[in-house]
JSON list of C-alpha atoms and ligand atoms in Angstrom, two decimals:
[
{"chain": "A", "resi": 1, "resn": "MET", "atom": "CA", "xyz": [-15.88, 13.26, -5.09]},
{"chain": "A", "resi": 2, "resn": "MET", "atom": "CA", "xyz": [-12.23, 14.28, -5.69]},
{"chain": "A", "resi": 3, "resn": "ARG", "atom": "CA", "xyz": [-11.44, 13.05, -2.19]},
{"chain": "A", "resi": 4, "resn": "GLU", "atom": "CA", "xyz": [-12.66, 9.59, -3.20]},
{"chain": "A", "resi": 5, "resn": "PHE", "atom": "CA", "xyz": [-10.22, 9.53, -6.12]},
{"chain": "A", "resi": 6, "resn": "PHE", "atom": "CA", "xyz": [-7.33, 10.89, -4.09]},
{"chain": "A", "resi": 7, "resn": "LEU", "atom": "CA", "xyz": [-7.79, 8.36, -1.31]},
{"chain": "A", "resi": 8, "resn": "GLY", "atom": "CA", "xyz": [-7.25, 5.63, -3.88]},
{"chain": "A", "resi": 9, "resn": "PHE", "atom": "CA", "xyz": [-4.22, 7.37, -5.43]},
{"chain": "A", "resi": 10, "resn": "ILE", "atom": "CA", "xyz": [-2.72, 7.91, -1.98]},
{"chain": "A", "resi": 11, "resn": "LYS", "atom": "CA", "xyz": [-3.02, 4.20, -1.16]},
{"chain": "A", "resi": 12, "resn": "VAL", "atom": "CA", "xyz": [-1.25, 3.28, -4.40]},
{"chain": "A", "resi": 13, "resn": "HIS", "atom": "CA", "xyz": [1.55, 5.75, -3.55]},
{"chain": "A", "resi": 14, "resn": "ILE", "atom": "CA", "xyz": [1.91, 4.24, -0.09]},
{"chain": "A", "resi": 15, "resn": "LEU", "atom": "CA", "xyz": [2.00, 0.70, -1.46]},
{"chain": "A", "resi": 16, "resn": "TYR", "atom": "CA", "xyz": [4.56, 1.68, -4.06]},
{"chain": "A", "resi": 17, "resn": "HIS", "atom": "CA", "xyz": [6.94, 3.27, -1.56]},
{"chain": "A", "resi": 18, "resn": "ALA", "atom": "CA", "xyz": [6.43, 0.57, 1.06]},
{"chain": "A", "resi": 19, "resn": "SER", "atom": "CA", "xyz": [7.30, -2.05, -1.57]},
{"chain": "A", "resi": 20, "resn": "ARG", "atom": "CA", "xyz": [10.67, -0.38, -2.14]},
{"chain": "A", "resi": 21, "resn": "ARG", "atom": "CA", "xyz": [11.68, 0.23, 1.46]},
{"chain": "A", "resi": 22, "resn": "GLU", "atom": "CA", "xyz": [10.27, 0.70, 4.94]},
{"chain": "A", "resi": 23, "resn": "VAL", "atom": "CA", "xyz": [8.36, 3.94, 5.35]},
{"chain": "A", "resi": 24, "resn": "CYS", "atom": "CA", "xyz": [6.95, 5.77, 8.34]},
{"chain": "A", "resi": 25, "resn": "GLY", "atom": "CA", "xyz": [3.92, 8.04, 8.42]},
{"chain": "A", "resi": 26, "resn": "VAL", "atom": "CA", "xyz": [5.86, 11.29, 8.64]},
{"chain": "A", "resi": 27, "resn": "GLU", "atom": "CA", "xyz": [7.96, 10.43, 5.57]},
{"chain": "A", "resi": 28, "resn": "MET", "atom": "CA", "xyz": [4.89, 9.37, 3.60]},
{"chain": "A", "resi": 29, "resn": "MET", "atom": "CA", "xyz": [3.17, 12.62, 4.47]},
{"chain": "A", "resi": 30, "resn": "GLU", "atom": "CA", "xyz": [6.14, 14.62, 3.14]},
{"chain": "A", "resi": 31, "resn": "GLU", "atom": "CA", "xyz": [6.32, 12.44, 0.05]},
{"chain": "A", "resi": 32, "resn": "LEU", "atom": "CA", "xyz": [2.62, 12.92, -0.70]},
{"chain": "A", "resi": 33, "resn": "ARG", "atom": "CA", "xyz": [2.88, 16.66, -0.15]},
{"chain": "A", "resi": 34, "resn": "ARG", "atom": "CA", "xyz": [5.76, 16.71, -2.61]},
{"chain": "A", "resi": 35, "resn": "HIS", "atom": "CA", "xyz": [3.37, 15.11, -5.10]},
{"chain": "A", "resi": 36, "resn": "GLY", "atom": "CA", "xyz": [0.84, 17.87, -4.44]},
{"chain": "A", "resi": 37, "resn": "TYR", "atom": "CA", "xyz": [-1.51, 16.08, -2.05]},
{"chain": "A", "resi": 38, "resn": "ASP", "atom": "CA", "xyz": [-2.43, 18.33, 0.85]},
{"chain": "A", "resi": 39, "resn": "ILE", "atom": "CA", "xyz": [-2.83, 15.45, 3.24]},
{"chain": "A", "resi": 40, "resn": "SER", "atom": "CA", "xyz": [-3.43, 15.55, 6.99]},
{"chain": "A", "resi": 41, "resn": "PRO", "atom": "CA", "xyz": [-2.51, 12.91, 9.57]},
{"chain": "A", "resi": 42, "resn": "GLY", "atom": "CA", "xyz": [-6.25, 12.31, 9.93]},
{"chain": "A", "resi": 43, "resn": "THR", "atom": "CA", "xyz": [-6.30, 11.07, 6.34]},
{"chain": "A", "resi": 44, "resn": "LEU", "atom": "CA", "xyz": [-2.91, 9.38, 6.14]},
{"chain": "A", "resi": 45, "resn": "TYR", "atom": "CA", "xyz": [-2.97, 7.29, 9.30]},
{"chain": "A", "resi": 46, "resn": "PRO", "atom": "CA", "xyz": [-6.35, 5.64, 8.66]},
{"chain": "A", "resi": 47, "resn": "ALA", "atom": "CA", "xyz": [-5.10, 4.80, 5.12]},
{"chain": "A", "resi": 48, "resn": "LEU", "atom": "CA", "xyz": [-1.99, 3.15, 6.58]},
{"chain": "A", "resi": 49, "resn": "HIS", "atom": "CA", "xyz": [-4.05, 1.28, 9.17]},
{"chain": "A", "resi": 50, "resn": "ASN", "atom": "CA", "xyz": [-6.49, 0.04, 6.56]},
{"chain": "A", "resi": 51, "resn": "LEU", "atom": "CA", "xyz": [-3.72, -1.16, 4.27]},
{"chain": "A", "resi": 52, "resn": "GLU", "atom": "CA", "xyz": [-2.29, -3.07, 7.22]},
{"chain": "A", "resi": 53, "resn": "LYS", "atom": "CA", "xyz": [-5.68, -4.44, 8.24]},
{"chain": "A", "resi": 54, "resn": "TRP", "atom": "CA", "xyz": [-6.21, -5.76, 4.70]},
{"chain": "A", "resi": 55, "resn": "GLY", "atom": "CA", "xyz": [-2.84, -7.50, 4.85]},
{"chain": "A", "resi": 56, "resn": "TYR", "atom": "CA", "xyz": [-1.10, -5.26, 2.28]},
{"chain": "A", "resi": 57, "resn": "LEU", "atom": "CA", "xyz": [1.32, -3.74, 4.79]},
{"chain": "A", "resi": 58, "resn": "GLU", "atom": "CA", "xyz": [3.05, -5.02, 7.90]},
{"chain": "A", "resi": 59, "resn": "SER", "atom": "CA", "xyz": [4.55, -2.78, 10.54]},
{"chain": "A", "resi": 60, "resn": "ARG", "atom": "CA", "xyz": [7.00, -2.67, 13.40]},
{"chain": "A", "resi": 61, "resn": "THR", "atom": "CA", "xyz": [7.54, 0.02, 16.00]},
{"chain": "A", "resi": 62, "resn": "GLU", "atom": "CA", "xyz": [10.76, 1.61, 17.01]},
{"chain": "A", "resi": 63, "resn": "ILE", "atom": "CA", "xyz": [11.55, 4.18, 19.67]},
{"chain": "A", "resi": 64, "resn": "VAL", "atom": "CA", "xyz": [13.04, 7.26, 18.00]},
{"chain": "A", "resi": 65, "resn": "GLY", "atom": "CA", "xyz": [14.07, 10.12, 20.27]},
{"chain": "A", "resi": 66, "resn": "GLY", "atom": "CA", "xyz": [11.87, 8.74, 23.04]},
{"chain": "A", "resi": 67, "resn": "ARG", "atom": "CA", "xyz": [8.85, 8.48, 20.76]},
{"chain": "A", "resi": 68, "resn": "ARG", "atom": "CA", "xyz": [7.30, 5.41, 19.23]},
{"chain": "A", "resi": 69, "resn": "ARG", "atom": "CA", "xyz": [7.48, 5.40, 15.49]},
{"chain": "A", "resi": 70, "resn": "ARG", "atom": "CA", "xyz": [5.79, 2.82, 13.28]},
{"chain": "A", "resi": 71, "resn": "TYR", "atom": "CA", "xyz": [7.49, 1.62, 10.12]},
{"chain": "A", "resi": 72, "resn": "TYR", "atom": "CA", "xyz": [5.58, -0.06, 7.33]},
{"chain": "A", "resi": 73, "resn": "ARG", "atom": "CA", "xyz": [6.56, -2.33, 4.48]},
{"chain": "A", "resi": 74, "resn": "ALA", "atom": "CA", "xyz": [4.54, -4.06, 1.80]},
{"chain": "A", "resi": 75, "resn": "THR", "atom": "CA", "xyz": [3.70, -7.73, 2.26]},
{"chain": "A", "resi": 76, "resn": "ARG", "atom": "CA", "xyz": [3.63, -10.27, -0.56]},
{"chain": "A", "resi": 77, "resn": "LYS", "atom": "CA", "xyz": [-0.11, -9.64, -0.83]},
{"chain": "A", "resi": 78, "resn": "GLY", "atom": "CA", "xyz": [0.57, -5.90, -0.98]},
{"chain": "A", "resi": 79, "resn": "ARG", "atom": "CA", "xyz": [3.08, -6.36, -3.80]},
{"chain": "A", "resi": 80, "resn": "ARG", "atom": "CA", "xyz": [0.55, -8.41, -5.74]},
{"chain": "A", "resi": 81, "resn": "ALA", "atom": "CA", "xyz": [-2.10, -5.72, -5.22]},
{"chain": "A", "resi": 82, "resn": "LEU", "atom": "CA", "xyz": [0.38, -3.09, -6.42]},
{"chain": "A", "resi": 83, "resn": "GLU", "atom": "CA", "xyz": [1.10, -5.13, -9.54]},
{"chain": "A", "resi": 84, "resn": "GLU", "atom": "CA", "xyz": [-2.62, -5.34, -10.27]},
{"chain": "A", "resi": 85, "resn": "ALA", "atom": "CA", "xyz": [-3.01, -1.62, -9.64]},
{"chain": "A", "resi": 86, "resn": "ARG", "atom": "CA", "xyz": [-0.10, -0.94, -12.03]},
{"chain": "A", "resi": 87, "resn": "ASN", "atom": "CA", "xyz": [-1.85, -2.79, -14.82]},
{"chain": "A", "resi": 88, "resn": "LYS", "atom": "CA", "xyz": [-5.06, -0.88, -14.21]},
{"chain": "A", "resi": 89, "resn": "ILE", "atom": "CA", "xyz": [-3.20, 2.43, -14.07]},
{"chain": "A", "resi": 90, "resn": "ARG", "atom": "CA", "xyz": [-1.42, 1.68, -17.34]},
{"chain": "A", "resi": 91, "resn": "GLU", "atom": "CA", "xyz": [-4.73, 0.91, -19.00]},
{"chain": "A", "resi": 92, "resn": "LEU", "atom": "CA", "xyz": [-6.40, 3.97, -17.51]},
{"chain": "A", "resi": 93, "resn": "VAL", "atom": "CA", "xyz": [-3.57, 6.31, -18.52]},
{"chain": "A", "resi": 94, "resn": "GLY", "atom": "CA", "xyz": [-3.63, 4.85, -22.03]},
{"chain": "A", "resi": 95, "resn": "GLU", "atom": "CA", "xyz": [-7.27, 5.78, -22.36]},
{"chain": "A", "resi": 96, "resn": "VAL", "atom": "CA", "xyz": [-7.69, 8.95, -20.33]},
{"chain": "A", "resi": 97, "resn": "LEU", "atom": "CA", "xyz": [-4.46, 10.67, -21.40]},
{"chain": "A", "resi": 98, "resn": "GLU", "atom": "CA", "xyz": [-4.76, 9.80, -25.09]},
{"chain": "B", "resi": 101, "resn": "ZN", "atom": "ZN1", "xyz": [5.51, 8.88, -4.35]}
]
């Protein structure tokens, strides 16, 4: 059950960061750990792929130190989804944290 919640929170985090600048999986994993999410690549990468599949993120690959690294950024659709999520979060926080 908690996993269900966290998967949603994680996607909002990803969208938020990818709307500010390009992010790669490794950086996002560190960022989420900093926020207290004990996240594995097996959870993070499918979340990134789904966000891209739904058109919320777009990616490009770059070779870094001989390894392919994929960088993601939010699309216009992703920014709109983030805006909607923000409104819902504001409303939820207003009620749940009262
Ligand atoms: Zn964050």
